[in-house]
Amino acid sequence: MPSIPALAHWINTILLTAMPTLSPWTARRLTDWLVSILLMHSITTRVVAWGCALGVSTAARAASHERRLRRTYRDAQLSWSLHRAILTTTLRFAPAEPVTVIIDETTHTDHWTLLTAALWYHGRAIPLAWVLHPGNTRRATAFWTDTATLLDRVRAVIPATTPVIVVADRAFGCPVFTDQVAAHGWSWVVRVQGHTRLLLRGHTEVPIRTLVARRQQVARRGQAFKKAGWRTVTVVAEWAASAQEPLLLVSNLADIGMIRHGYGRRSAIEALFRDWKTGGWQWEASQSRSQPTQEALVLGMAIATVLVLLVGTAEAQDVLADRGDRPSPRRPWAARESLFRLGRYGVLRWLWTGTMPALGAGLSLAGTVFHERWATTVTRGGRLGTAIP
């Protein structure tokens, strides 16, 4: 089978397996759209229209494809529910094995803000859910209402039996957010401001910032968030010699190693945002001010990211299989690339050579063997002791 039709068949199968109720016309248009995104490495409508003209088996010109795309953006079936269905059939959770969900917000120039939840996956992040708002305008709903909506959507994707650790930066370091997370029965790790009050044993109340000095690492148990009536927490504070300010983490977990390890995964969502912008789908090059159009573009980026990670995982597994089980202190040369970039290269190799990757059934979140052999990021620095004074 020629490479582009084979790629289209694979994508179409994923769409119809996830949502059998898709009309054949909608499935065909979505398939052509996603093939063109992967082909052109861009989400912008004009560029994708050229991809449709070059890659799909019709005689229509790019201008005609652009008009079809704009009609596709208005299709009621293009919603987060489609992405949820794809994730449900793609993600492979392991019973009782915790996963890390990262919450953060990014922007499209000054025009849009995107509140996003993503699942950590071998140094990269799988987009789970999002809430889009116009930028530089008064929000139609309160920010914490949006975070509650976001967490509800994450709950709809992750099985109830899977332990979840939610990680977020300082913008979310308050009890309004952590109480929302705890209401789902999940653990949380957030970075907080230095003036956050901490009640220690012996009823000593101090700003968290005073716990640590430069070149120090400290762990304490106590109660934080005074104005909200105190919450029992573990505090992990670290001030690197080269840092201008300390890293102050608060969590409802007791294990210090899990707290540091969980927060260390937060950078994966920043990599996801780069993949969506200058490092991948060129979201900021799309100039539409229409919210339905931007909602559709975010959905397209999210689905395309999942597809690329599926190909990247297959490429990585192929490299590891060729390497065999012989011990080596060095990671494979290809592991210098993220699974996202490796997946993009894998799609190009598929299109150029006609060699289809050995695509697996989904993205497995079980076990650490694959990550230990392939991981593209390594946490460096001294270990923080496990004893809590």
mmCIF file of C-alpha atoms in Angstrom:
data_model
loop_
_atom_site.group_PDB
_atom_site.id
_atom_site.type_symbol
_atom_site.label_atom_id
_atom_site.label_comp_id
_atom_site.label_asym_id
_atom_site.label_seq_id
_atom_site.Cartn_x
_atom_site.Cartn_y
_atom_site.Cartn_z
ATOM 1 C CA MET A 1 0.000 0.000 0.000
ATOM 2 C CA PRO A 2 1.479 3.449 -0.896
ATOM 3 C CA SER A 3 2.699 5.366 2.134
ATOM 4 C CA ILE A 4 0.189 8.256 2.323
ATOM 5 C CA PRO A 5 -2.889 6.011 1.881
ATOM 6 C CA ALA A 6 -1.422 3.650 4.488
ATOM 7 C CA LEU A 7 -0.950 6.554 6.923
ATOM 8 C CA ALA A 8 -4.487 7.742 6.200
ATOM 9 C CA HIS A 9 -5.880 4.229 6.741
ATOM 10 C CA TRP A 10 -4.113 3.979 10.120
ATOM 11 C CA ILE A 11 -5.471 7.357 11.271
ATOM 12 C CA ASN A 12 -8.958 6.594 9.994
ATOM 13 C CA THR A 13 -8.947 3.288 11.892
ATOM 14 C CA ILE A 14 -7.979 5.081 15.114
ATOM 15 C CA LEU A 15 -10.772 7.636 14.659
ATOM 16 C CA LEU A 16 -13.490 5.085 13.924
ATOM 17 C CA THR A 17 -12.334 2.720 16.676
ATOM 18 C CA ALA A 18 -12.497 5.565 19.180
ATOM 19 C CA MET A 19 -15.817 6.970 17.957
ATOM 20 C CA PRO A 20 -17.774 4.586 15.707
ATOM 21 C CA THR A 21 -20.606 7.129 15.477
ATOM 22 C CA LEU A 22 -18.516 9.468 13.306
ATOM 23 C CA SER A 23 -20.160 9.924 9.938
ATOM 24 C CA PRO A 24 -18.059 8.616 7.019
ATOM 25 C CA TRP A 25 -17.791 12.152 5.627
ATOM 26 C CA THR A 26 -16.579 13.595 8.952
ATOM 27 C CA ALA A 27 -14.105 10.729 9.423
ATOM 28 C CA ARG A 28 -12.725 11.280 5.921
ATOM 29 C CA ARG A 29 -12.302 15.026 6.435
ATOM 30 C CA LEU A 30 -10.655 14.531 9.840
ATOM 31 C CA THR A 31 -8.320 11.919 8.388
ATOM 32 C CA ASP A 32 -7.236 14.203 5.533
ATOM 33 C CA TRP A 33 -6.767 17.050 8.011
ATOM 34 C CA LEU A 34 -4.571 15.003 10.364
ATOM 35 C CA VAL A 35 -2.526 13.500 7.520
ATOM 36 C CA SER A 36 -1.814 17.023 6.269
ATOM 37 C CA ILE A 37 -0.819 18.245 9.741
ATOM 38 C CA LEU A 38 1.695 15.389 10.016
ATOM 39 C CA LEU A 39 2.881 15.978 6.455
ATOM 40 C CA MET A 40 3.342 19.762 6.735
ATOM 41 C CA HIS A 41 4.373 19.985 10.440
ATOM 42 C CA SER A 42 1.953 22.868 10.885
ATOM 43 C CA ILE A 43 -1.561 23.522 12.157
ATOM 44 C CA THR A 44 -2.158 26.760 10.222
ATOM 45 C CA THR A 45 -5.082 26.475 7.843
ATOM 46 C CA ARG A 46 -3.337 27.732 4.710
ATOM 47 C CA VAL A 47 -0.346 25.424 5.131
ATOM 48 C CA VAL A 48 -2.556 22.430 5.945
ATOM 49 C CA ALA A 49 -4.664 23.193 2.845
ATOM 50 C CA TRP A 50 -1.518 22.851 0.730
ATOM 51 C CA GLY A 51 -0.825 19.571 2.481
ATOM 52 C CA CYS A 52 -4.309 18.355 1.564
ATOM 53 C CA ALA A 53 -3.739 19.341 -2.065
ATOM 54 C CA LEU A 54 -0.394 17.526 -2.135
ATOM 55 C CA GLY A 55 -1.221 14.466 -0.099
ATOM 56 C CA VAL A 56 -4.845 13.389 -0.465
ATOM 57 C CA SER A 57 -6.240 11.541 -3.459
ATOM 58 C CA THR A 58 -8.413 14.327 -4.911
ATOM 59 C CA ALA A 59 -7.888 16.806 -7.706
ATOM 60 C CA ALA A 60 -9.039 19.794 -5.625
ATOM 61 C CA ARG A 61 -6.779 22.809 -5.390
ATOM 62 C CA ALA A 62 -5.411 24.178 -2.111
ATOM 63 C CA ALA A 63 -7.953 27.033 -2.073
ATOM 64 C CA SER A 64 -10.787 24.513 -2.231
ATOM 65 C CA HIS A 65 -9.258 22.497 0.608
ATOM 66 C CA GLU A 66 -8.970 25.656 2.700
ATOM 67 C CA ARG A 67 -12.708 26.261 2.346
ATOM 68 C CA ARG A 68 -13.388 22.640 3.290
ATOM 69 C CA LEU A 69 -11.162 22.979 6.355
ATOM 70 C CA ARG A 70 -13.037 26.039 7.549
ATOM 71 C CA ARG A 71 -16.311 24.108 7.231
ATOM 72 C CA THR A 72 -14.695 21.196 9.093
ATOM 73 C CA TYR A 73 -13.793 23.486 12.010
ATOM 74 C CA ARG A 74 -17.515 24.133 12.520
ATOM 75 C CA ASP A 75 -18.386 20.433 12.702
ATOM 76 C CA ALA A 76 -20.127 19.745 16.023
ATOM 77 C CA GLN A 77 -18.290 16.428 16.329
ATOM 78 C CA LEU A 78 -14.961 18.256 16.651
ATOM 79 C CA SER A 79 -14.863 18.599 20.420
ATOM 80 C CA TRP A 80 -12.850 17.441 23.394
ATOM 81 C CA SER A 81 -15.111 14.359 23.541
ATOM 82 C CA LEU A 82 -13.415 13.058 20.388
ATOM 83 C CA HIS A 83 -10.006 13.422 22.005
ATOM 84 C CA ARG A 84 -11.252 11.697 25.157
ATOM 85 C CA ALA A 85 -12.482 8.777 23.056
ATOM 86 C CA ILE A 86 -9.096 8.501 21.329
ATOM 87 C CA LEU A 87 -7.271 8.564 24.668
ATOM 88 C CA THR A 88 -9.617 5.923 26.088
ATOM 89 C CA THR A 89 -8.679 3.520 23.296
ATOM 90 C CA THR A 90 -4.989 4.519 23.192
ATOM 91 C CA LEU A 91 -3.734 4.838 26.766
ATOM 92 C CA ARG A 92 -2.790 1.652 28.617
ATOM 93 C CA PHE A 93 -2.876 2.205 32.387
ATOM 94 C CA ALA A 94 -1.389 -0.257 34.860
ATOM 95 C CA PRO A 95 -3.550 -1.107 37.887
ATOM 96 C CA ALA A 96 -2.381 0.626 41.063
ATOM 97 C CA GLU A 97 0.612 2.226 39.300
ATOM 98 C CA PRO A 98 0.611 6.036 39.825
ATOM 99 C CA VAL A 99 0.684 8.486 36.941
ATOM 100 C CA THR A 100 1.733 12.147 36.930
ATOM 101 C CA VAL A 101 -0.650 14.794 35.609
ATOM 102 C CA ILE A 102 0.817 18.252 34.988
ATOM 103 C CA ILE A 103 -1.299 21.422 35.008
ATOM 104 C CA ASP A 104 -0.130 24.672 33.424
ATOM 105 C CA GLU A 105 -1.270 27.551 31.255
ATOM 106 C CA THR A 106 0.220 28.867 28.019
ATOM 107 C CA THR A 107 -0.657 31.623 25.568
ATOM 108 C CA HIS A 108 -1.056 32.142 21.845
ATOM 109 C CA THR A 109 0.617 35.576 21.468
ATOM 110 C CA ASP A 110 -1.743 37.966 23.292
ATOM 111 C CA HIS A 111 -4.870 36.560 21.720
ATOM 112 C CA TRP A 112 -5.557 33.279 23.554
ATOM 113 C CA THR A 113 -4.798 31.558 26.848
ATOM 114 C CA LEU A 114 -4.880 27.785 27.127
ATOM 115 C CA LEU A 115 -5.222 26.019 30.477
ATOM 116 C CA THR A 116 -3.913 22.499 29.914
ATOM 117 C CA ALA A 117 -3.650 19.160 31.716
ATOM 118 C CA ALA A 118 -1.115 16.671 30.378
ATOM 119 C CA LEU A 119 0.040 13.182 31.332
ATOM 120 C CA TRP A 120 3.778 12.627 31.790
ATOM 121 C CA TYR A 121 5.101 10.089 29.274
ATOM 122 C CA HIS A 122 8.832 9.290 29.080
ATOM 123 C CA GLY A 123 10.086 12.868 29.164
ATOM 124 C CA ARG A 124 7.203 14.253 27.115
ATOM 125 C CA ALA A 125 3.534 14.912 27.894
ATOM 126 C CA ILE A 126 0.305 13.548 26.448
ATOM 127 C CA PRO A 127 -2.407 16.260 26.311
ATOM 128 C CA LEU A 128 -5.447 15.163 28.296
ATOM 129 C CA ALA A 129 -7.730 18.192 28.490
ATOM 130 C CA TRP A 130 -7.760 21.965 28.064
ATOM 131 C CA VAL A 131 -9.853 25.113 28.482
ATOM 132 C CA LEU A 132 -9.373 27.915 25.937
ATOM 133 C CA HIS A 133 -10.078 31.602 26.594
ATOM 134 C CA PRO A 134 -9.537 34.801 24.611
ATOM 135 C CA GLY A 135 -6.519 36.708 25.895
ATOM 136 C CA ASN A 136 -6.524 40.250 27.297
ATOM 137 C CA THR A 137 -10.248 40.077 28.017
ATOM 138 C CA ARG A 138 -12.336 39.447 31.088
ATOM 139 C CA ARG A 139 -12.840 35.702 31.494
ATOM 140 C CA ALA A 140 -16.374 34.437 30.993
ATOM 141 C CA THR A 141 -15.841 32.053 33.931
ATOM 142 C CA ALA A 142 -13.657 32.292 37.031
ATOM 143 C CA PHE A 143 -10.172 30.811 36.754
ATOM 144 C CA TRP A 144 -10.796 28.287 39.511
ATOM 145 C CA THR A 145 -14.029 27.233 37.833
ATOM 146 C CA ASP A 146 -11.940 26.434 34.758
ATOM 147 C CA THR A 147 -9.464 24.389 36.810
ATOM 148 C CA ALA A 148 -12.392 22.427 38.265
ATOM 149 C CA THR A 149 -13.677 21.782 34.725
ATOM 150 C CA LEU A 150 -10.199 20.728 33.646
ATOM 151 C CA LEU A 151 -9.830 18.261 36.520
ATOM 152 C CA ASP A 152 -13.286 16.817 35.831
ATOM 153 C CA ARG A 153 -12.190 16.118 32.259
ATOM 154 C CA VAL A 154 -8.997 14.474 33.466
ATOM 155 C CA ARG A 155 -11.113 12.302 35.777
ATOM 156 C CA ALA A 156 -13.111 11.173 32.724
ATOM 157 C CA VAL A 157 -9.920 9.877 31.067
ATOM 158 C CA ILE A 158 -8.008 8.237 33.930
ATOM 159 C CA PRO A 159 -9.455 5.067 35.512
ATOM 160 C CA ALA A 160 -10.690 5.380 39.072
ATOM 161 C CA THR A 161 -8.256 2.653 40.185
ATOM 162 C CA THR A 162 -5.175 4.566 38.970
ATOM 163 C CA PRO A 163 -3.385 6.692 41.602
ATOM 164 C CA VAL A 164 -2.742 10.218 40.333
ATOM 165 C CA ILE A 165 -0.145 12.806 41.361
ATOM 166 C CA VAL A 166 -1.058 16.288 40.128
ATOM 167 C CA VAL A 167 1.889 18.663 39.694
ATOM 168 C CA ALA A 168 1.677 22.421 39.171
ATOM 169 C CA ASP A 169 3.752 25.584 39.473
ATOM 170 C CA ARG A 170 3.309 28.634 41.699
ATOM 171 C CA ALA A 171 0.199 29.954 39.939
ATOM 172 C CA PHE A 172 -1.628 26.941 41.385
ATOM 173 C CA GLY A 173 0.053 26.910 44.809
ATOM 174 C CA CYS A 174 -3.031 27.704 46.846
ATOM 175 C CA PRO A 175 -5.685 25.701 48.744
ATOM 176 C CA VAL A 176 -8.428 26.513 46.230
ATOM 177 C CA PHE A 177 -6.623 24.372 43.668
ATOM 178 C CA THR A 178 -5.223 21.696 45.987
ATOM 179 C CA ASP A 179 -8.664 21.148 47.558
ATOM 180 C CA GLN A 180 -10.091 20.570 44.062
ATOM 181 C CA VAL A 181 -7.408 17.960 43.407
ATOM 182 C CA ALA A 182 -7.906 16.281 46.788
ATOM 183 C CA ALA A 183 -11.661 16.080 46.145
ATOM 184 C CA HIS A 184 -10.880 13.585 43.369
ATOM 185 C CA GLY A 185 -8.848 11.479 45.791
ATOM 186 C CA TRP A 186 -5.554 12.444 44.129
ATOM 187 C CA SER A 187 -2.196 13.489 45.533
ATOM 188 C CA TRP A 188 -0.710 16.866 44.646
ATOM 189 C CA VAL A 189 2.642 18.654 44.531
ATOM 190 C CA VAL A 190 2.679 22.423 44.023
ATOM 191 C CA ARG A 191 5.288 25.139 44.198
ATOM 192 C CA VAL A 192 4.375 27.987 46.544
ATOM 193 C CA GLN A 193 5.394 31.572 47.231
ATOM 194 C CA GLY A 194 7.968 32.268 49.899
ATOM 195 C CA HIS A 195 5.506 34.191 52.084
ATOM 196 C CA THR A 196 3.215 31.143 52.470
ATOM 197 C CA ARG A 197 2.801 30.515 56.196
ATOM 198 C CA LEU A 198 3.815 27.194 57.735
ATOM 199 C CA LEU A 199 2.801 25.985 61.190
ATOM 200 C CA LEU A 200 5.494 23.682 62.581
ATOM 201 C CA ARG A 201 5.457 21.350 65.558
ATOM 202 C CA GLY A 202 5.351 23.305 68.770
ATOM 203 C CA HIS A 203 2.994 25.824 67.131
ATOM 204 C CA THR A 204 5.838 27.832 65.596
ATOM 205 C CA GLU A 205 4.520 29.808 62.630
ATOM 206 C CA VAL A 206 7.022 30.911 59.980
ATOM 207 C CA PRO A 207 7.112 31.939 56.307
ATOM 208 C CA ILE A 208 8.197 28.913 54.251
ATOM 209 C CA ARG A 209 10.977 31.014 52.711
ATOM 210 C CA THR A 210 12.814 31.133 56.069
ATOM 211 C CA LEU A 211 13.243 27.345 56.254
ATOM 212 C CA VAL A 212 16.154 27.152 53.826
ATOM 213 C CA ALA A 213 19.369 29.040 53.092
ATOM 214 C CA ARG A 214 21.494 28.974 49.957
ATOM 215 C CA ARG A 215 23.087 25.566 49.255
ATOM 216 C CA GLN A 216 20.646 23.877 51.651
ATOM 217 C CA GLN A 217 17.939 21.231 51.286
ATOM 218 C CA VAL A 218 15.260 20.943 53.946
ATOM 219 C CA ALA A 219 12.152 18.824 54.515
ATOM 220 C CA ARG A 220 9.489 19.501 57.137
ATOM 221 C CA ARG A 221 6.020 18.365 58.058
ATOM 222 C CA GLY A 222 3.500 20.883 59.265
ATOM 223 C CA GLN A 223 0.432 22.828 58.246
ATOM 224 C CA ALA A 224 0.228 25.401 55.450
ATOM 225 C CA PHE A 225 -2.318 27.839 53.974
ATOM 226 C CA LYS A 226 -3.269 29.732 57.121
ATOM 227 C CA LYS A 227 -6.062 31.843 55.631
ATOM 228 C CA ALA A 228 -7.842 28.687 54.434
ATOM 229 C CA GLY A 229 -7.766 27.147 57.912
ATOM 230 C CA TRP A 230 -4.508 25.175 57.546
ATOM 231 C CA ARG A 231 -3.814 21.995 55.561
ATOM 232 C CA THR A 232 -1.468 19.213 56.716
ATOM 233 C CA VAL A 233 1.454 19.110 54.284
ATOM 234 C CA THR A 234 5.014 18.037 53.656
ATOM 235 C CA VAL A 235 7.357 20.859 52.667
ATOM 236 C CA VAL A 236 10.452 20.251 50.557
ATOM 237 C CA ALA A 237 12.709 23.288 50.159
ATOM 238 C CA GLU A 238 15.925 23.506 48.165
ATOM 239 C CA TRP A 239 18.111 26.488 47.260
ATOM 240 C CA ALA A 240 20.748 25.717 44.665
ATOM 241 C CA ALA A 241 23.918 27.773 44.716
ATOM 242 C CA SER A 242 23.243 29.178 41.242
ATOM 243 C CA ALA A 243 19.547 29.925 41.806
ATOM 244 C CA GLN A 244 18.230 33.382 42.615
ATOM 245 C CA GLU A 245 15.524 32.016 44.885
ATOM 246 C CA PRO A 246 14.707 28.707 46.579
ATOM 247 C CA LEU A 247 12.458 25.982 45.217
ATOM 248 C CA LEU A 248 9.605 25.614 47.717
ATOM 249 C CA LEU A 249 7.350 22.597 47.269
ATOM 250 C CA VAL A 250 4.260 21.681 49.270
ATOM 251 C CA SER A 251 2.444 18.357 48.993
ATOM 252 C CA ASN A 252 -0.031 16.067 50.685
ATOM 253 C CA LEU A 253 2.398 13.197 50.018
ATOM 254 C CA ALA A 254 4.663 12.014 52.824
ATOM 255 C CA ASP A 255 7.424 10.559 50.646
ATOM 256 C CA ILE A 256 10.087 13.201 49.930
ATOM 257 C CA GLY A 257 11.498 11.281 47.001
ATOM 258 C CA MET A 258 8.074 11.130 45.335
ATOM 259 C CA ILE A 259 7.596 14.859 45.854
ATOM 260 C CA ARG A 260 10.901 15.788 44.218
ATOM 261 C CA HIS A 261 10.508 13.190 41.489
ATOM 262 C CA GLY A 262 6.959 14.299 40.713
ATOM 263 C CA TYR A 263 7.806 17.979 40.492
ATOM 264 C CA GLY A 264 10.842 17.165 38.352
ATOM 265 C CA ARG A 265 8.421 15.928 35.697
ATOM 266 C CA ARG A 266 6.690 19.316 35.415
ATOM 267 C CA SER A 267 9.054 20.442 32.650
ATOM 268 C CA ALA A 268 7.402 17.929 30.288
ATOM 269 C CA ILE A 269 4.418 20.242 29.806
ATOM 270 C CA GLU A 270 6.750 23.086 28.846
ATOM 271 C CA ALA A 271 8.181 20.759 26.198
ATOM 272 C CA LEU A 272 4.610 20.036 25.062
ATOM 273 C CA PHE A 273 3.960 23.754 24.622
ATOM 274 C CA ARG A 274 7.150 24.064 22.549
ATOM 275 C CA ASP A 275 5.967 21.116 20.448
ATOM 276 C CA TRP A 276 2.708 22.960 19.839
ATOM 277 C CA LYS A 277 4.424 26.222 18.953
ATOM 278 C CA THR A 278 7.839 26.866 17.403
ATOM 279 C CA GLY A 279 9.135 23.309 17.882
ATOM 280 C CA GLY A 280 6.252 21.543 16.194
ATOM 281 C CA TRP A 281 2.770 22.523 15.036
ATOM 282 C CA GLN A 282 3.337 26.303 14.764
ATOM 283 C CA TRP A 283 0.159 27.199 16.648
ATOM 284 C CA GLU A 284 1.109 30.862 17.044
ATOM 285 C CA ALA A 285 1.291 31.227 13.259
ATOM 286 C CA SER A 286 -2.492 30.718 13.110
ATOM 287 C CA GLN A 287 -4.049 34.173 13.169
ATOM 288 C CA SER A 288 -7.749 33.353 13.404
ATOM 289 C CA ARG A 289 -9.658 35.290 16.073
ATOM 290 C CA SER A 290 -12.567 32.845 15.933
ATOM 291 C CA GLN A 291 -12.888 30.742 19.083
ATOM 292 C CA PRO A 292 -14.506 27.752 17.307
ATOM 293 C CA THR A 293 -11.606 27.737 14.854
ATOM 294 C CA GLN A 294 -9.016 27.923 17.635
ATOM 295 C CA GLU A 295 -10.835 25.183 19.580
ATOM 296 C CA ALA A 296 -10.615 22.984 16.486
ATOM 297 C CA LEU A 297 -6.919 23.793 16.008
ATOM 298 C CA VAL A 298 -6.107 22.852 19.613
ATOM 299 C CA LEU A 299 -8.005 19.594 19.140
ATOM 300 C CA GLY A 300 -6.019 18.913 15.967
ATOM 301 C CA MET A 301 -2.724 19.576 17.745
ATOM 302 C CA ALA A 302 -3.695 17.295 20.624
ATOM 303 C CA ILE A 303 -4.681 14.382 18.374
ATOM 304 C CA ALA A 304 -1.626 14.889 16.133
ATOM 305 C CA THR A 305 0.596 14.838 19.237
ATOM 306 C CA VAL A 306 -0.876 11.495 20.317
ATOM 307 C CA LEU A 307 -0.323 10.086 16.802
ATOM 308 C CA VAL A 308 3.281 11.269 16.728
ATOM 309 C CA LEU A 309 3.967 9.779 20.166
ATOM 310 C CA LEU A 310 2.560 6.451 18.962
ATOM 311 C CA VAL A 311 4.997 6.488 16.031
ATOM 312 C CA GLY A 312 7.868 7.754 18.220
ATOM 313 C CA THR A 313 7.320 4.947 20.727
ATOM 314 C CA ALA A 314 7.355 2.388 17.918
ATOM 315 C CA GLU A 315 10.587 3.862 16.546
ATOM 316 C CA ALA A 316 12.182 3.777 20.000
ATOM 317 C CA GLN A 317 11.130 0.188 20.610
ATOM 318 C CA ASP A 318 12.629 -0.744 17.242
ATOM 319 C CA VAL A 319 15.954 0.871 18.160
ATOM 320 C CA LEU A 320 16.018 -0.940 21.502
ATOM 321 C CA ALA A 321 15.159 -4.255 19.846
ATOM 322 C CA ASP A 322 18.089 -3.871 17.422
ATOM 323 C CA ARG A 323 20.358 -3.060 20.329
ATOM 324 C CA GLY A 324 19.398 -6.208 22.215
ATOM 325 C CA ASP A 325 19.812 -6.902 25.912
ATOM 326 C CA ARG A 326 23.559 -6.446 26.080
ATOM 327 C CA PRO A 327 24.427 -4.055 28.936
ATOM 328 C CA SER A 328 25.680 -0.590 28.054
ATOM 329 C CA PRO A 329 26.289 2.546 30.139
ATOM 330 C CA ARG A 330 25.186 4.702 27.203
ATOM 331 C CA ARG A 331 21.688 5.345 25.940
ATOM 332 C CA PRO A 332 21.006 4.754 22.245
ATOM 333 C CA TRP A 333 22.136 7.563 19.930
ATOM 334 C CA ALA A 334 18.530 8.154 18.838
ATOM 335 C CA ALA A 335 17.539 8.732 22.470
ATOM 336 C CA ARG A 336 19.009 12.209 22.190
ATOM 337 C CA GLU A 337 15.733 13.029 20.474
ATOM 338 C CA SER A 338 12.445 13.270 22.312
ATOM 339 C CA LEU A 339 9.756 10.744 21.452
ATOM 340 C CA PHE A 340 7.839 13.601 19.818
ATOM 341 C CA ARG A 341 10.659 14.498 17.451
ATOM 342 C CA LEU A 342 11.485 10.851 16.849
ATOM 343 C CA GLY A 343 7.830 10.306 15.932
ATOM 344 C CA ARG A 344 7.936 13.155 13.423
ATOM 345 C CA TYR A 345 11.042 11.637 11.861
ATOM 346 C CA GLY A 346 9.317 8.253 11.859
ATOM 347 C CA VAL A 347 6.334 9.667 9.949
ATOM 348 C CA LEU A 348 8.709 11.185 7.375
ATOM 349 C CA ARG A 349 10.558 7.878 7.021
ATOM 350 C CA TRP A 350 7.212 6.136 6.539
ATOM 351 C CA LEU A 351 6.224 8.610 3.814
ATOM 352 C CA TRP A 352 9.603 8.583 2.050
ATOM 353 C CA THR A 353 10.366 4.870 2.138
ATOM 354 C CA GLY A 354 6.909 3.331 2.427
ATOM 355 C CA THR A 355 8.095 1.324 5.458
ATOM 356 C CA MET A 356 5.358 1.319 8.070
ATOM 357 C CA PRO A 357 6.585 1.387 11.697
ATOM 358 C CA ALA A 358 5.724 -1.554 13.925
ATOM 359 C CA LEU A 359 2.962 0.402 15.637
ATOM 360 C CA GLY A 360 1.797 -0.956 18.965
ATOM 361 C CA ALA A 361 -1.733 -1.093 20.306
ATOM 362 C CA GLY A 362 -1.334 2.073 22.375
ATOM 363 C CA LEU A 363 0.764 4.136 24.759
ATOM 364 C CA SER A 364 1.629 2.012 27.774
ATOM 365 C CA LEU A 365 2.007 3.731 31.131
ATOM 366 C CA ALA A 366 3.055 0.520 32.877
ATOM 367 C CA GLY A 367 6.518 -0.122 34.245
ATOM 368 C CA THR A 368 9.790 1.780 34.063
ATOM 369 C CA VAL A 369 11.982 -0.566 32.015
ATOM 370 C CA PHE A 370 11.409 1.249 28.742
ATOM 371 C CA HIS A 371 11.978 4.651 30.334
ATOM 372 C CA GLU A 372 15.191 3.546 32.054
ATOM 373 C CA ARG A 373 16.619 2.375 28.741
ATOM 374 C CA TRP A 374 15.379 5.249 26.653
ATOM 375 C CA ALA A 375 14.837 8.298 28.900
ATOM 376 C CA THR A 376 15.996 11.512 27.303
ATOM 377 C CA THR A 377 16.113 13.446 30.559
ATOM 378 C CA VAL A 378 18.011 12.611 33.727
ATOM 379 C CA THR A 379 17.453 14.271 37.078
ATOM 380 C CA ARG A 380 20.822 15.545 38.284
ATOM 381 C CA GLY A 381 21.899 16.846 41.663
ATOM 382 C CA GLY A 382 22.321 15.546 45.179
ATOM 383 C CA ARG A 383 19.791 13.339 46.842
ATOM 384 C CA LEU A 384 17.524 14.776 49.482
ATOM 385 C CA GLY A 385 17.483 12.641 52.589
ATOM 386 C CA THR A 386 14.336 10.797 53.526
ATOM 387 C CA ALA A 387 14.380 11.648 57.223
ATOM 388 C CA ILE A 388 11.899 14.339 58.267
ATOM 389 C CA PRO A 389 12.795 16.187 61.442
#
